XYZ file of C-alpha atoms in Angstrom:
731
model
C -176.991 -7.408 -123.523
C -178.611 -6.651 -126.814
C -181.383 -9.513 -125.852
C -181.018 -8.951 -121.906
C -181.008 -12.933 -121.680
C -185.101 -12.797 -122.092
C -184.411 -15.068 -125.017
C -182.167 -17.488 -123.303
C -183.383 -20.650 -122.855
C -185.758 -22.055 -120.004
C -185.725 -25.586 -120.040
C -189.418 -25.032 -119.827
C -190.226 -26.496 -123.631
C -188.800 -28.249 -125.953
C -187.640 -26.555 -129.289
C -188.599 -23.286 -129.108
C -189.873 -21.508 -132.431
C -187.188 -19.064 -133.524
C -188.203 -15.789 -134.543
C -188.195 -14.752 -138.202
C -187.245 -11.722 -139.054
C -191.127 -10.847 -141.153
C -190.537 -8.598 -144.158
C -191.746 -4.851 -144.722
C -192.991 -4.338 -147.696
C -191.611 -0.174 -148.777
C -191.337 1.984 -146.414
C -192.405 0.903 -142.692
C -195.351 3.620 -141.398
C -193.091 5.329 -138.166
C -195.989 7.555 -136.725
C -192.789 10.572 -136.239
C -189.859 9.387 -137.646
C -187.765 8.461 -141.495
C -187.142 4.784 -141.997
C -183.764 3.737 -140.339
C -180.626 4.936 -141.903
C -178.400 1.555 -143.472
C -174.935 1.243 -142.376
C -172.641 1.974 -142.967
C -173.654 4.968 -144.421
C -174.406 8.129 -141.957
C -177.497 8.628 -140.795
C -179.096 11.970 -141.973
C -181.554 14.116 -140.770
C -185.165 13.910 -142.524
C -188.634 15.235 -141.751
C -191.022 12.565 -140.638
C -193.450 10.770 -142.914
C -197.391 11.145 -141.939
C -198.747 7.967 -140.619
C -200.590 5.745 -143.031
C -204.288 4.730 -142.796
C -204.814 7.059 -139.056
C -208.610 7.356 -139.713
C -207.985 10.170 -136.348
C -205.474 11.192 -138.075
C -205.738 14.021 -140.409
C -203.174 14.782 -143.319
C -200.448 18.016 -141.812
C -201.794 17.651 -138.261
C -199.553 14.551 -136.248
C -197.203 16.601 -134.153
C -193.177 15.502 -134.387
C -191.504 13.215 -131.958
C -190.611 15.883 -130.056
C -193.804 17.430 -129.545
C -195.541 14.459 -129.078
C -193.632 12.940 -125.544
C -194.220 16.850 -124.428
C -197.998 16.905 -124.846
C -199.315 15.951 -121.631
C -201.233 12.915 -120.627
C -203.023 13.668 -117.090
C -204.219 11.544 -114.291
C -207.565 10.112 -115.697
C -210.432 7.591 -115.307
C -209.582 3.832 -116.257
C -210.816 3.367 -119.970
C -209.577 7.625 -120.665
C -207.933 8.278 -123.530
C -204.597 10.271 -122.286
C -203.129 12.099 -125.039
C -203.674 15.650 -124.627
C -206.602 15.269 -121.883
C -208.012 18.095 -120.406
C -210.085 17.228 -117.285
C -213.405 18.715 -116.946
C -214.823 21.615 -115.135
C -217.356 19.739 -112.074
C -220.203 19.949 -113.260
C -222.862 22.604 -112.816
C -226.242 22.207 -111.723
C -227.457 25.246 -112.787
C -225.671 25.222 -116.015
C -227.858 27.056 -118.677
C -228.854 24.368 -121.875
C -227.099 25.848 -124.824
C -229.850 26.728 -126.609
C -231.339 28.743 -123.908
C -228.541 30.381 -123.564
C -227.611 30.984 -127.296
C -231.812 32.293 -127.796
C -231.529 34.513 -124.846
C -228.543 36.005 -126.180
C -229.280 36.643 -128.718
C -233.064 38.402 -127.880
C -231.365 40.395 -125.152
C -229.261 42.133 -127.865
C -231.872 42.241 -129.978
C -234.082 44.125 -127.140
C -230.540 46.287 -126.676
C -230.729 47.382 -130.449
C -234.548 48.015 -130.455
C -234.590 50.613 -127.099
C -231.416 51.677 -128.428
C -232.994 53.073 -131.575
C -236.251 54.277 -130.530
C -234.264 55.999 -127.271
C -231.768 58.150 -130.196
C -234.776 58.385 -133.444
C -235.461 61.897 -134.507
C -238.987 61.206 -133.538
C -238.607 61.015 -130.369
C -241.357 57.501 -129.914
C -239.769 56.945 -126.929
C -240.226 61.161 -125.799
C -237.189 63.260 -124.085
C -237.003 61.377 -120.212
C -233.767 60.287 -121.032
C -232.318 63.685 -121.648
C -234.448 65.629 -118.278
C -230.180 64.537 -116.809
C -228.375 66.463 -119.342
C -231.235 69.634 -119.547
C -230.429 69.943 -115.918
C -227.236 70.191 -116.490
C -227.182 72.409 -119.346
C -228.751 75.701 -117.612
C -228.225 77.903 -121.499
C -228.547 76.844 -124.984
C -229.590 73.152 -124.150
C -232.557 73.093 -126.672
C -229.557 73.896 -129.442
C -227.410 71.522 -127.825
C -229.438 68.651 -127.633
C -230.780 69.135 -131.539
C -226.883 68.914 -132.931
C -225.707 65.801 -133.386
C -221.911 66.730 -134.097
C -221.715 67.694 -130.036
C -218.977 65.652 -127.712
C -221.094 66.068 -125.164
C -224.209 64.775 -126.561
C -222.128 61.625 -127.972
C -221.015 60.590 -124.842
C -224.154 61.345 -123.168
C -225.566 59.038 -125.543
C -222.600 56.685 -125.202
C -223.249 56.230 -121.641
C -226.910 55.349 -122.082
C -226.240 52.773 -124.606
C -223.512 51.385 -121.827
C -226.889 50.957 -119.395
C -228.816 49.758 -122.145
C -226.354 47.330 -123.061
C -224.824 46.219 -118.874
C -228.634 45.874 -118.293
C -229.776 43.554 -121.646
C -225.661 41.241 -121.158
C -227.045 40.500 -117.057
C -230.114 39.745 -118.789
C -229.206 37.582 -121.953
C -226.451 36.064 -119.828
C -223.402 37.451 -122.247
C -220.302 36.867 -120.197
C -221.133 33.324 -119.732
C -221.734 33.326 -123.702
C -218.332 35.278 -124.171
C -217.244 32.213 -121.489
C -218.137 29.472 -123.246
C -217.337 29.518 -126.959
C -215.297 32.630 -127.460
C -212.385 32.092 -125.031
C -212.067 28.647 -125.610
C -212.051 29.109 -129.586
C -209.207 31.772 -128.591
C -207.370 28.791 -126.480
C -208.081 26.763 -130.223
C -206.167 28.869 -132.343
C -203.336 30.219 -129.954
C -202.602 26.296 -129.428
C -203.010 24.718 -132.547
C -199.521 22.625 -133.706
C -200.158 23.988 -137.039
C -200.243 28.509 -136.549
C -197.146 27.921 -134.469
C -193.918 25.805 -133.311
C -194.589 24.405 -129.529
C -191.670 25.877 -127.264
C -188.887 23.744 -126.461
C -188.905 23.674 -122.447
C -185.604 25.497 -121.268
C -184.784 22.736 -118.131
C -183.376 19.487 -119.324
C -184.817 17.507 -116.678
C -188.102 18.710 -117.323
C -188.234 17.912 -121.210
C -189.167 14.346 -122.146
C -187.189 14.721 -125.390
C -183.810 14.782 -123.620
C -184.343 11.790 -121.828
C -184.202 13.434 -117.684
C -184.637 10.135 -116.015
C -180.855 8.332 -117.991
C -179.066 11.842 -116.291
C -180.928 11.330 -113.138
C -178.316 8.041 -113.212
C -175.429 10.121 -114.577
C -175.751 7.847 -117.964
C -174.885 11.152 -119.806
C -173.834 10.373 -122.673
C -176.343 7.914 -123.457
C -179.038 10.879 -122.794
C -177.011 12.834 -125.376
C -177.114 10.185 -127.999
C -180.804 9.507 -127.546
C -182.300 13.243 -127.749
C -179.736 13.476 -131.066
C -181.698 10.871 -132.732
C -184.697 11.890 -131.435
C -183.873 15.617 -133.205
C -182.590 14.501 -136.286
C -186.453 12.457 -136.323
C -184.414 8.769 -136.658
C -186.216 7.770 -133.712
C -190.211 6.452 -134.061
C -192.434 5.591 -130.854
C -191.634 2.113 -130.913
C -187.852 3.181 -130.397
C -188.461 5.670 -127.823
C -190.956 2.557 -125.579
C -188.184 -0.134 -126.240
C -185.570 1.763 -124.991
C -187.887 2.784 -122.019
C -188.597 -0.471 -121.037
C -184.672 -1.444 -121.005
C -184.134 1.237 -118.561
C -186.261 -0.478 -116.337
C -184.933 -3.167 -117.087
C -181.652 -1.186 -115.393
C -183.677 -0.090 -112.634
C -184.543 -3.485 -111.557
C -181.306 -4.395 -111.170
C -181.288 -7.016 -113.689
C -179.105 -5.418 -116.288
C -176.308 -2.688 -115.756
C -176.032 0.604 -116.830
C -172.296 0.794 -118.379
C -173.794 -2.666 -120.778
C -176.963 0.003 -121.398
C -174.873 2.686 -121.989
C -173.029 0.758 -124.096
C -175.640 -0.501 -126.662
C -177.167 2.749 -126.734
C -173.820 4.719 -128.431
C -173.927 2.080 -130.605
C -176.889 1.302 -131.866
C -178.903 4.771 -131.041
C -182.760 4.411 -131.851
C -182.008 0.840 -132.714
C -180.490 -0.010 -129.206
C -181.669 -2.682 -128.225
C -184.395 -4.158 -131.238
C -186.928 -6.756 -131.040
C -185.614 -10.318 -132.105
C -186.966 -10.006 -135.311
C -184.994 -7.246 -136.373
C -188.953 -4.452 -137.000
C -188.828 -1.576 -135.485
C -192.520 -1.293 -136.875
C -195.511 -2.737 -137.618
C -196.111 -2.082 -141.935
C -199.353 -0.661 -141.368
C -201.447 0.846 -138.403
C -205.059 1.489 -138.628
C -205.618 2.952 -134.777
C -204.219 5.725 -132.881
C -201.665 4.488 -130.759
C -200.380 6.222 -127.653
C -196.738 4.138 -126.953
C -195.966 6.016 -123.593
C -199.057 5.486 -122.172
C -199.520 1.973 -124.011
C -202.957 3.055 -124.958
C -204.949 2.267 -128.411
C -208.105 4.748 -128.330
C -211.190 2.774 -129.903
C -213.431 5.664 -130.055
C -215.317 8.992 -128.087
C -217.874 9.116 -125.420
C -221.139 10.644 -126.720
C -222.566 13.110 -125.915
C -226.078 11.710 -124.042
C -226.891 12.781 -120.615
C -227.343 8.763 -120.068
C -223.487 9.508 -120.009
C -221.852 10.886 -116.388
C -220.795 14.144 -117.297
C -216.900 13.766 -117.095
C -217.093 11.218 -120.031
C -218.898 13.031 -122.395
C -217.166 14.031 -125.270
C -214.082 12.649 -123.975
C -211.951 9.899 -126.045
C -211.829 6.741 -124.726
C -208.811 4.173 -124.690
C -207.662 0.318 -123.828
C -204.195 -0.894 -121.956
C -202.336 -3.262 -120.291
C -204.497 -1.989 -117.173
C -207.501 -2.854 -118.178
C -207.007 -5.581 -120.202
C -204.940 -7.829 -117.413
C -208.809 -7.685 -115.740
C -209.901 -9.084 -119.356
C -212.612 -8.055 -121.976
C -215.485 -9.188 -122.896
C -217.638 -8.301 -125.873
C -220.935 -9.193 -127.382
C -222.532 -8.038 -130.131
C -224.408 -9.386 -133.484
C -222.548 -10.522 -137.163
C -221.685 -7.155 -138.388
C -221.795 -4.974 -135.412
C -217.706 -3.851 -135.678
C -216.262 -6.338 -132.936
C -212.608 -7.247 -135.221
C -213.096 -4.090 -137.266
C -213.046 -1.966 -134.491
C -212.139 -4.050 -131.094
C -210.158 -7.019 -131.731
C -208.116 -5.377 -134.943
C -207.159 -2.500 -132.781
C -206.390 -3.894 -129.828
C -204.052 -6.862 -131.299
C -202.315 -3.889 -133.750
C -201.452 -2.386 -130.389
C -200.023 -5.362 -128.545
C -197.969 -6.430 -131.756
C -196.573 -2.348 -131.196
C -195.551 -2.953 -127.608
C -194.614 -6.882 -128.487
C -191.877 -4.709 -130.971
C -190.845 -2.414 -127.332
C -190.340 -5.604 -125.574
C -193.291 -5.287 -123.232
C -195.995 -7.797 -124.228
C -196.762 -10.904 -125.384
C -199.953 -11.768 -127.615
C -201.584 -14.325 -128.733
C -204.587 -13.980 -131.650
C -206.619 -16.608 -132.693
C -209.379 -16.170 -135.367
C -210.087 -18.163 -138.561
C -208.150 -17.301 -141.804
C -209.150 -13.823 -143.401
C -210.894 -12.506 -139.957
C -208.554 -9.310 -140.675
C -206.055 -9.892 -137.583
C -203.642 -8.589 -139.121
C -201.258 -9.435 -141.908
C -198.756 -12.022 -141.695
C -195.572 -9.389 -141.653
C -196.872 -8.064 -138.342
C -196.375 -11.308 -136.579
C -193.407 -13.382 -135.101
C -194.937 -16.652 -135.780
C -198.205 -17.354 -138.289
C -199.991 -20.762 -137.465
C -202.337 -21.356 -139.717
C -203.518 -25.367 -139.084
C -204.472 -27.207 -141.573
C -202.944 -25.019 -144.336
C -200.023 -27.043 -146.513
C -198.230 -23.233 -146.526
C -198.028 -22.720 -142.333
C -194.473 -22.621 -140.882
C -195.079 -23.503 -138.090
C -196.942 -26.496 -136.532
C -199.105 -25.979 -132.786
C -198.271 -27.984 -129.854
C -200.998 -30.111 -129.147
C -199.981 -30.314 -125.427
C -198.514 -26.955 -124.495
C -195.092 -27.976 -124.434
C -195.242 -29.769 -121.387
C -193.005 -32.507 -120.097
C -196.105 -34.093 -117.214
C -197.937 -36.469 -118.835
C -200.885 -34.797 -116.226
C -200.912 -31.357 -117.032
C -200.603 -32.041 -121.085
C -203.746 -34.667 -120.443
C -206.184 -32.735 -118.591
C -205.347 -29.398 -120.623
C -205.918 -32.042 -123.990
C -209.253 -33.400 -121.736
C -210.993 -29.493 -121.230
C -210.748 -28.979 -124.967
C -212.264 -31.973 -126.147
C -214.841 -32.478 -123.734
C -214.811 -29.138 -121.898
C -218.023 -27.719 -123.843
C -219.903 -31.237 -122.417
C -218.159 -31.380 -118.642
C -222.303 -30.839 -117.518
C -223.496 -33.688 -119.124
C -220.880 -35.405 -117.811
C -220.536 -38.322 -115.025
C -219.411 -35.907 -111.916
C -220.080 -32.677 -113.626
C -216.420 -31.931 -115.084
C -214.055 -33.238 -117.443
C -211.454 -34.211 -113.879
C -212.078 -38.088 -115.074
C -211.510 -37.690 -118.307
C -208.237 -36.533 -118.038
C -207.540 -39.524 -116.346
C -207.689 -41.635 -118.873
C -205.950 -39.189 -120.773
C -203.207 -39.218 -118.517
C -203.172 -43.641 -118.658
C -202.153 -43.308 -122.323
C -200.134 -40.658 -122.318
C -198.069 -40.970 -118.853
C -197.142 -45.090 -120.824
C -196.438 -42.877 -124.073
C -194.260 -41.103 -122.976
C -192.263 -43.495 -121.060
C -192.089 -45.946 -123.718
C -191.502 -43.926 -126.941
C -189.759 -40.046 -125.187
C -192.874 -37.953 -126.437
C -196.760 -37.808 -126.015
C -198.393 -39.513 -129.146
C -199.591 -38.103 -132.545
C -203.303 -37.537 -133.099
C -204.013 -40.740 -135.089
C -201.365 -42.847 -132.055
C -203.710 -41.928 -129.482
C -206.807 -42.260 -131.373
C -206.163 -45.849 -131.742
C -205.710 -46.141 -128.091
C -208.768 -44.816 -126.509
C -210.262 -47.103 -129.539
C -208.636 -49.441 -127.275
C -206.432 -51.089 -130.354
C -205.533 -54.446 -128.968
C -202.329 -54.295 -131.500
C -201.521 -50.361 -130.739
C -202.282 -51.077 -126.832
C -200.232 -54.574 -126.905
C -196.799 -52.319 -129.096
C -197.518 -49.722 -126.304
C -197.478 -52.944 -123.681
C -194.586 -54.803 -124.602
C -192.603 -51.627 -125.072
C -192.992 -50.476 -121.623
C -191.427 -54.151 -120.599
C -188.498 -53.249 -122.763
C -187.863 -50.027 -121.035
C -188.739 -51.749 -117.190
C -191.752 -49.270 -116.622
C -193.369 -51.560 -114.445
C -195.601 -48.335 -112.956
C -196.428 -46.877 -115.988
C -197.586 -49.995 -117.334
C -199.768 -50.641 -114.786
C -201.565 -47.030 -115.546
C -202.046 -48.737 -119.032
C -203.637 -51.742 -117.294
C -206.003 -50.108 -115.620
C -207.073 -48.525 -118.850
C -207.854 -51.405 -120.431
C -209.748 -52.056 -117.727
C -212.029 -49.292 -117.549
C -213.186 -49.325 -121.601
C -216.087 -50.559 -122.108
C -217.129 -49.939 -118.395
C -220.670 -47.863 -117.920
C -219.866 -44.304 -117.432
C -216.605 -45.088 -119.476
C -215.496 -41.863 -121.025
C -212.626 -43.587 -123.166
C -215.170 -44.067 -126.519
C -216.318 -40.047 -125.770
C -212.767 -38.614 -126.174
C -211.944 -41.021 -129.003
C -214.899 -39.925 -130.626
C -214.042 -36.006 -130.131
C -210.397 -37.193 -130.896
C -210.921 -38.006 -134.444
C -212.471 -34.510 -135.604
C -208.198 -33.504 -135.716
C -207.461 -37.119 -137.749
C -208.691 -35.731 -140.858
C -206.395 -35.569 -143.692
C -206.072 -31.299 -143.935
C -204.585 -32.241 -140.797
C -202.457 -34.663 -141.635
C -199.458 -32.389 -141.479
C -199.983 -30.621 -138.070
C -199.709 -31.782 -134.266
C -196.743 -33.944 -135.284
C -194.592 -34.639 -131.925
C -191.654 -36.269 -133.594
C -189.772 -33.175 -133.940
C -189.921 -33.603 -137.713
C -191.596 -29.182 -137.812
C -191.844 -26.330 -136.083
C -194.086 -27.081 -133.033
C -195.219 -23.744 -131.274
C -195.942 -23.744 -128.183
C -197.350 -21.322 -125.026
C -194.547 -21.836 -123.320
C -193.019 -18.755 -124.954
C -195.342 -16.626 -123.367
C -191.892 -15.393 -121.492
C -190.588 -13.778 -124.354
C -191.633 -10.443 -126.516
C -194.087 -12.926 -128.931
C -195.958 -11.631 -131.264
C -198.511 -14.855 -132.406
C -201.562 -15.095 -134.471
C -203.196 -18.793 -135.241
C -205.219 -19.148 -138.145
C -208.339 -21.994 -136.840
C -209.798 -23.878 -139.938
C -211.871 -22.359 -141.944
C -215.357 -23.942 -142.592
C -216.180 -27.162 -143.190
C -215.105 -27.782 -139.327
C -216.842 -25.965 -137.115
C -216.146 -28.339 -134.367
C -212.673 -29.227 -135.031
C -212.205 -25.428 -134.657
C -213.807 -24.853 -131.003
C -212.094 -27.455 -129.910
C -208.725 -25.719 -130.445
C -209.963 -22.790 -129.121
C -210.541 -24.272 -126.221
C -207.652 -25.554 -126.251
C -205.290 -22.564 -126.962
C -207.412 -20.793 -124.072
C -206.749 -23.589 -122.011
C -203.089 -23.666 -122.884
C -203.094 -19.639 -122.126
C -204.773 -19.779 -119.179
C -202.044 -22.502 -117.487
C -198.569 -20.968 -119.298
C -198.920 -17.563 -118.828
C -199.951 -18.443 -114.519
C -197.008 -20.552 -114.754
C -194.574 -18.113 -115.852
C -191.426 -17.918 -113.873
C -191.097 -14.360 -115.632
C -194.506 -12.449 -114.857
C -192.184 -8.973 -116.078
C -194.094 -9.158 -119.797
C -198.011 -8.392 -120.242
C -199.765 -11.524 -122.239
C -202.932 -11.672 -123.444
C -204.530 -13.833 -126.042
C -206.982 -12.145 -127.779
C -209.919 -14.897 -129.271
C -211.554 -14.157 -131.849
C -215.096 -15.992 -131.684
C -214.980 -17.487 -127.808
C -218.384 -19.204 -129.195
C -218.243 -22.381 -126.743
C -215.132 -21.933 -125.388
C -216.411 -20.812 -121.913
C -216.204 -23.676 -118.960
C -216.087 -23.973 -115.599
C -212.159 -24.866 -115.659
C -212.128 -21.787 -118.505
C -213.560 -19.661 -116.215
C -210.834 -20.834 -112.906
C -208.156 -20.245 -115.572
C -209.675 -16.254 -117.168
C -209.956 -16.171 -112.825
C -206.224 -16.527 -112.067
C -204.975 -13.955 -115.583
C -204.977 -10.778 -112.910
C -202.905 -12.037 -110.531
C -200.459 -13.180 -113.460
C -200.269 -9.950 -115.236
C -202.362 -11.540 -118.089
C -205.472 -10.922 -120.234
C -207.914 -12.279 -122.636
C -210.180 -10.384 -125.107
C -212.942 -12.482 -126.380
C -215.421 -11.645 -128.545
C -219.420 -13.582 -128.813
C -222.506 -12.869 -130.907
C -224.259 -13.668 -127.842
C -224.317 -14.708 -124.504
C -226.401 -17.604 -126.099
C -222.981 -19.259 -127.152
C -221.991 -19.617 -123.437
C -223.851 -22.656 -121.364
C -227.053 -21.071 -118.972
C -225.506 -21.566 -116.338
C -221.917 -19.728 -116.841
C -223.417 -17.187 -118.463
C -223.177 -14.921 -115.157
C -220.115 -16.162 -113.650
C -218.892 -14.975 -116.938
C -219.564 -11.407 -116.891
C -218.897 -11.631 -112.531
C -215.208 -13.485 -114.443
C -214.174 -10.276 -116.647
C -213.033 -6.543 -115.221
C -213.811 -4.754 -118.241
C -217.866 -5.445 -120.403
C -218.772 -4.396 -123.903
C -222.344 -4.496 -125.176
C -222.687 -3.282 -129.108
C -225.747 -2.136 -131.056
C -227.749 -5.324 -131.741
C -227.869 -7.066 -129.045
C -231.380 -8.599 -127.918
C -233.151 -8.396 -124.803
C -232.007 -11.345 -123.093
C -227.978 -10.504 -123.736
C -229.267 -6.525 -122.266
C -230.895 -7.570 -119.167
C -227.260 -9.689 -118.526
C -225.331 -6.926 -118.596
C -227.399 -4.303 -117.011
C -227.215 -7.186 -113.725
C -224.254 -6.772 -113.895
C -224.158 -3.256 -113.407
C -226.624 -2.603 -111.221
C -227.721 0.607 -110.270
C -227.359 4.107 -109.477
C -229.188 7.585 -107.922
C -230.393 9.608 -110.260
C -233.162 13.237 -109.981
C -236.524 11.765 -110.857
C -238.816 15.121 -112.737
C -242.422 14.608 -111.629
C -244.422 17.345 -113.897
C -248.090 17.968 -112.939
C -250.673 19.796 -115.327
C -253.280 21.247 -113.473
C -256.012 23.023 -114.974
C -256.833 26.777 -114.069
C -260.326 27.823 -113.608
C -260.840 31.207 -113.828
C -263.962 33.348 -112.114
C -263.679 36.638 -113.607
C -265.053 36.985 -116.267
C -262.812 38.594 -118.509
C -260.672 35.714 -117.380
C -262.834 33.234 -118.010
C -262.775 35.226 -122.279
C -259.139 34.456 -122.391
C -259.223 31.411 -121.445
C -262.056 30.413 -123.684
C -259.856 32.379 -126.766
C -256.993 30.743 -125.664
C -258.317 27.120 -125.819
C -260.271 27.990 -128.789
C -256.654 29.023 -130.657
C -254.564 26.495 -128.774
C -257.059 23.764 -128.668
C -256.296 23.398 -124.780
C -257.083 24.048 -121.999
C -255.207 26.545 -119.372
C -252.901 24.352 -116.828
C -250.325 25.313 -114.682
C -247.624 22.872 -113.970
C -245.680 21.654 -110.705
C -242.414 19.514 -110.569
C -241.388 17.029 -108.190
C -238.000 16.913 -107.749
C -236.908 13.353 -106.155
C -233.757 11.110 -106.126
C -234.705 7.703 -107.706
C -232.656 4.639 -108.071
C -232.530 2.799 -111.247
C -230.601 0.785 -113.601
C -228.019 1.842 -115.348
C -228.922 0.844 -118.597
C -231.606 -1.306 -118.591
C -232.105 -4.300 -121.104
C -234.632 -2.424 -122.973
C -232.083 0.411 -123.756
C -228.991 -1.953 -124.544
C -231.815 -3.286 -127.317
C -233.260 -0.640 -128.943
C -231.208 2.249 -128.091
C -228.306 2.307 -128.687
C -227.142 3.371 -132.430
C -225.084 1.334 -134.568
C -221.819 1.456 -134.778
C -221.661 2.487 -130.546
C -221.419 0.292 -127.958
C -221.654 0.308 -124.087
C -218.175 0.110 -122.789
C -217.347 -0.907 -118.893
C -213.924 -0.850 -117.674
C -211.785 -1.725 -114.030
C -208.272 -1.547 -113.970
C -205.629 -4.029 -112.194
C -205.443 -2.156 -108.781
C -209.865 -2.143 -108.451
C -210.649 1.122 -109.587
C -213.801 0.738 -111.908
C -215.742 3.267 -114.621
C -219.134 3.278 -115.295
C -220.580 2.429 -118.107
C -220.293 4.691 -121.023
C -222.060 4.999 -124.406
C -219.321 4.835 -127.187
C -219.321 5.925 -130.679
C -216.345 3.498 -132.384
C -216.650 5.592 -135.499
C -214.767 8.966 -133.855
């Protein structure tokens, strides 16, 4: 029960990599809990420490786990940060702008004071007409009472006049709107401040998420009581809560029993159903996460007129629901793609992997900042001798045709348009004519040097392979080999090209990698059925072409393995920090299949010029989430503007018409005004009409997006789409 059978062998790959327990230096940065207790000492309640390295959180403001669970998460548009989200009221088209409202209120206040001062002055600047009602009411001695400042009747009378004046000017200055817009929200924020008063606990346990109502409704009261005690004692974190919720979903789906679930919870408490690595959190966090909604916050929608009203000032986030449609981010170097998008997304997916909800593979160059080694279960450092894992060049498959197709895509997928037939299928056939016979003869696929010799047509290598096939009685595979030998050197043969490309991996720096003899632990993407956290470091400078080939290989293997999973309950995501020269026609077809397989990819590019021209529009159409960073070129902006389309907006045309005076006095006044202002006296006419315009034009994307910002649009796997929104990634 402790592993729910998730990690049992399915026979889908050879020699699956073990999951090491990553060392954690110092206490883990649980956002809502103290470090887990060490047996056999009894657990001691402790105050939850403040989160580390979370820029959005101020010291002392992060809520406890109980308050975090009880915070509302209303339904919102895709990509909206739902934690504590408060939907805006409907937009008022007659809403007075802030500057005009405050200026009018201040002027009305000054006029109220001025008129009241003039009325009540001893000299009577405005006469005594305002005292007439009082004179009529006082038939005797009214003169003395008028001049007696201490008379209560006079004070009440003056107060009545003050209220009349204030009422008139309050309507003129819209004081009520100022009160509703600024004063009332201030009081609400003060009242709702968690630092000023504790949040009241719900009286109904069936409505309190900290009391695990779903377990109680199913009759698992003992398990609910144990978990509620763990929450109150501060021994449970957000990852623990999400992980146990995942285990409960497995029970509800009928893949596990309620009795086994309850027994595990009673024995282990908050540590129940642990991830195989034993980790219950990451060593450090750099972003703001909400594991209840599976979201990571990446920024705040700017209060800009180009943003829709409902999105202005609202937090924006990403989650598997939108990443399942795949995401493409384009921006120049230094725009913040890695630090403000890739790193938070990888961090969020790693947290959800610890909660046994996600399998994530992050690919980047060494030192790109995708996370520390301790934050991953498997770290493949291609070309470095300190790598604990090798990479399976053939994707863990036993099918020669499948292995050949994926490998051909990696080797020459970027050149498919220039090949005979316009694709890499002939290259896949050529590779299959070698991989099939070799596996039949030796029980494994060839290593990189062996494959290079066969592609070069080495007579010694081919003869040795034919002899091994004859000895094994593999006549059908021998015919495949003979067909390859006959095609070698003929016009249109791709063997020589494949040999040249595989030679890029047959270098001394890669001598210890891509081993097929079983001497090292190869990582295969067939392991995507497990909640793995994987980081693949591509070769450093000096091996650019090899890095691009390996990136294409990982992308091709991921799309093949993610779609071919028997169990798709885990969300699988590939994060490719630099997707330059990896997008091919076959890769696009694979990306389009991921949405229905509960999988997605995150791709970043410096420019769309790194994608073949014929595939740029297709790439933007294949992904559901698109992101244009500050500094994109006008050419790239034109592609985004085209895919984002147009919208109906109100256009205001203002026309100035000069006023021709007829009367002599009016002519004199107009002449004086023209001398003072330097402009003729005009009158404005305003025409409002509905027009269809681009949501974001190419020029706006290239020149009007501030530094540290990006324009983001998202689409959920359910088909809900959001408009392109200007996001402040620093907020």
